[in-house]
């Protein structure tokens, strides 16, 4: 099974986090753009997917058997039938577990793909933000609300979160790593479900600064 991964150097490193030095990833090619992918590749993983209609058309035109895209903000209903979605926000691929939404007919193949990278797949409901991204975005938003109330400093909140929950990053470190615009995009989408996801004014202020 030939796999082509569209990625940045940083995300490639995260994807290979559980691959030991003795292991050799065979049949996997890493490229930087869709234009570098050969047509009819068995599996394409686009960790840099931007969700645009143009990008969807370019990936679909490759006629791959399975296309796995970074898509926390759109659902399978907005993608072709041979597409699956994951979240490759910076920091999320470091785990040995990948959250995914995929048509039932492609789930076994998707599991086999990530076995190449020593990662397991947890299939979730096909919802905006999956589970982990929703949790992290909410934590970050609450941290900005606490900061606005002058309850503590960014540094102290980050330290408390890492020491208290064993998270790899504090909420403000997560925000810088993921991208504040990405976080606000998810929160704004979730606000249509529940108002408690409303973006913290201080986060909006930092985005517009």
PDB file of N, CA and C in Angstrom, residues 2 7-8 17 40 43 56 64 75 86 111 127 137 145 149 153 158 180 188 193 207:
ATOM      1  N   UNK A   2       0.866   1.965  -1.103  1.00  0.00           N
ATOM      2  CA  UNK A   2       1.650   3.186  -1.224  1.00  0.00           C
ATOM      3  C   UNK A   2       0.915   4.345  -0.546  1.00  0.00           C
ATOM      4  N   UNK A   7       2.899  17.183   4.114  1.00  0.00           N
ATOM      5  CA  UNK A   7       3.175  17.615   5.470  1.00  0.00           C
ATOM      6  C   UNK A   7       4.287  18.659   5.530  1.00  0.00           C
ATOM      7  N   UNK A   8       4.426  19.255   6.685  1.00  0.00           N
ATOM      8  CA  UNK A   8       5.565  20.128   6.997  1.00  0.00           C
ATOM      9  C   UNK A   8       6.581  19.297   7.773  1.00  0.00           C
ATOM     10  N   UNK A  17       6.477  10.103  15.661  1.00  0.00           N
ATOM     11  CA  UNK A  17       6.853  10.151  17.075  1.00  0.00           C
ATOM     12  C   UNK A  17       7.002   8.753  17.680  1.00  0.00           C
ATOM     13  N   UNK A  40      -3.375   8.335  -8.610  1.00  0.00           N
ATOM     14  CA  UNK A  40      -3.699   6.940  -8.321  1.00  0.00           C
ATOM     15  C   UNK A  40      -2.887   6.348  -7.166  1.00  0.00           C
ATOM     16  N   UNK A  43      -3.136   5.725  -0.949  1.00  0.00           N
ATOM     17  CA  UNK A  43      -3.611   6.534   0.180  1.00  0.00           C
ATOM     18  C   UNK A  43      -2.876   7.864   0.184  1.00  0.00           C
ATOM     19  N   UNK A  56     -10.096  20.473  -2.115  1.00  0.00           N
ATOM     20  CA  UNK A  56     -10.868  19.237  -2.208  1.00  0.00           C
ATOM     21  C   UNK A  56     -10.851  18.716  -3.647  1.00  0.00           C
ATOM     22  N   UNK A  64      -7.156   8.782  -5.670  1.00  0.00           N
ATOM     23  CA  UNK A  64      -6.589   7.890  -4.660  1.00  0.00           C
ATOM     24  C   UNK A  64      -7.688   6.995  -4.106  1.00  0.00           C
ATOM     25  N   UNK A  75     -17.175  18.563   8.154  1.00  0.00           N
ATOM     26  CA  UNK A  75     -17.578  17.175   8.382  1.00  0.00           C
ATOM     27  C   UNK A  75     -17.503  16.371   7.086  1.00  0.00           C
ATOM     28  N   UNK A  86      -9.186  13.777  10.102  1.00  0.00           N
ATOM     29  CA  UNK A  86      -8.493  13.720  11.379  1.00  0.00           C
ATOM     30  C   UNK A  86      -8.172  15.147  11.798  1.00  0.00           C
ATOM     31  N   UNK A 111      -7.246   2.300   9.789  1.00  0.00           N
ATOM     32  CA  UNK A 111      -6.508   1.731  10.919  1.00  0.00           C
ATOM     33  C   UNK A 111      -5.187   1.135  10.448  1.00  0.00           C
ATOM     34  N   UNK A 127     -18.362  15.053  14.013  1.00  0.00           N
ATOM     35  CA  UNK A 127     -18.753  16.374  14.516  1.00  0.00           C
ATOM     36  C   UNK A 127     -17.581  17.334  14.409  1.00  0.00           C
ATOM     37  N   UNK A 137      -9.619  23.509  23.113  1.00  0.00           N
ATOM     38  CA  UNK A 137     -10.077  24.859  22.774  1.00  0.00           C
ATOM     39  C   UNK A 137     -10.859  25.482  23.924  1.00  0.00           C
ATOM     40  N   UNK A 145     -10.294  33.858  29.691  1.00  0.00           N
ATOM     41  CA  UNK A 145     -11.273  34.523  30.556  1.00  0.00           C
ATOM     42  C   UNK A 145     -10.677  34.769  31.947  1.00  0.00           C
ATOM     43  N   UNK A 149      -9.672  38.427  33.923  1.00  0.00           N
ATOM     44  CA  UNK A 149     -10.113  38.760  35.275  1.00  0.00           C
ATOM     45  C   UNK A 149      -8.946  38.950  36.238  1.00  0.00           C
ATOM     46  N   UNK A 153      -1.244  34.936  35.971  1.00  0.00           N
ATOM     47  CA  UNK A 153      -0.481  35.304  34.779  1.00  0.00           C
ATOM     48  C   UNK A 153      -0.488  34.153  33.780  1.00  0.00           C
ATOM     49  N   UNK A 158      -0.072  28.404  32.700  1.00  0.00           N
ATOM     50  CA  UNK A 158       0.552  27.338  31.909  1.00  0.00           C
ATOM     51  C   UNK A 158       1.209  26.301  32.817  1.00  0.00           C
ATOM     52  N   UNK A 180      -4.035  31.034  17.130  1.00  0.00           N
ATOM     53  CA  UNK A 180      -5.217  31.617  17.764  1.00  0.00           C
ATOM     54  C   UNK A 180      -6.392  31.738  16.801  1.00  0.00           C
ATOM     55  N   UNK A 188     -15.975  29.517  17.294  1.00  0.00           N
ATOM     56  CA  UNK A 188     -17.103  30.179  16.629  1.00  0.00           C
ATOM     57  C   UNK A 188     -18.069  29.163  16.030  1.00  0.00           C
ATOM     58  N   UNK A 193     -23.742  25.723  18.440  1.00  0.00           N
ATOM     59  CA  UNK A 193     -24.365  24.661  19.230  1.00  0.00           C
ATOM     60  C   UNK A 193     -24.710  25.162  20.632  1.00  0.00           C
ATOM     61  N   UNK A 207      -5.856  38.305  18.669  1.00  0.00           N
ATOM     62  CA  UNK A 207      -5.890  37.967  17.250  1.00  0.00           C
ATOM     63  C   UNK A 207      -5.861  39.238  16.398  1.00  0.00           C
TER      64      UNK A 207
END
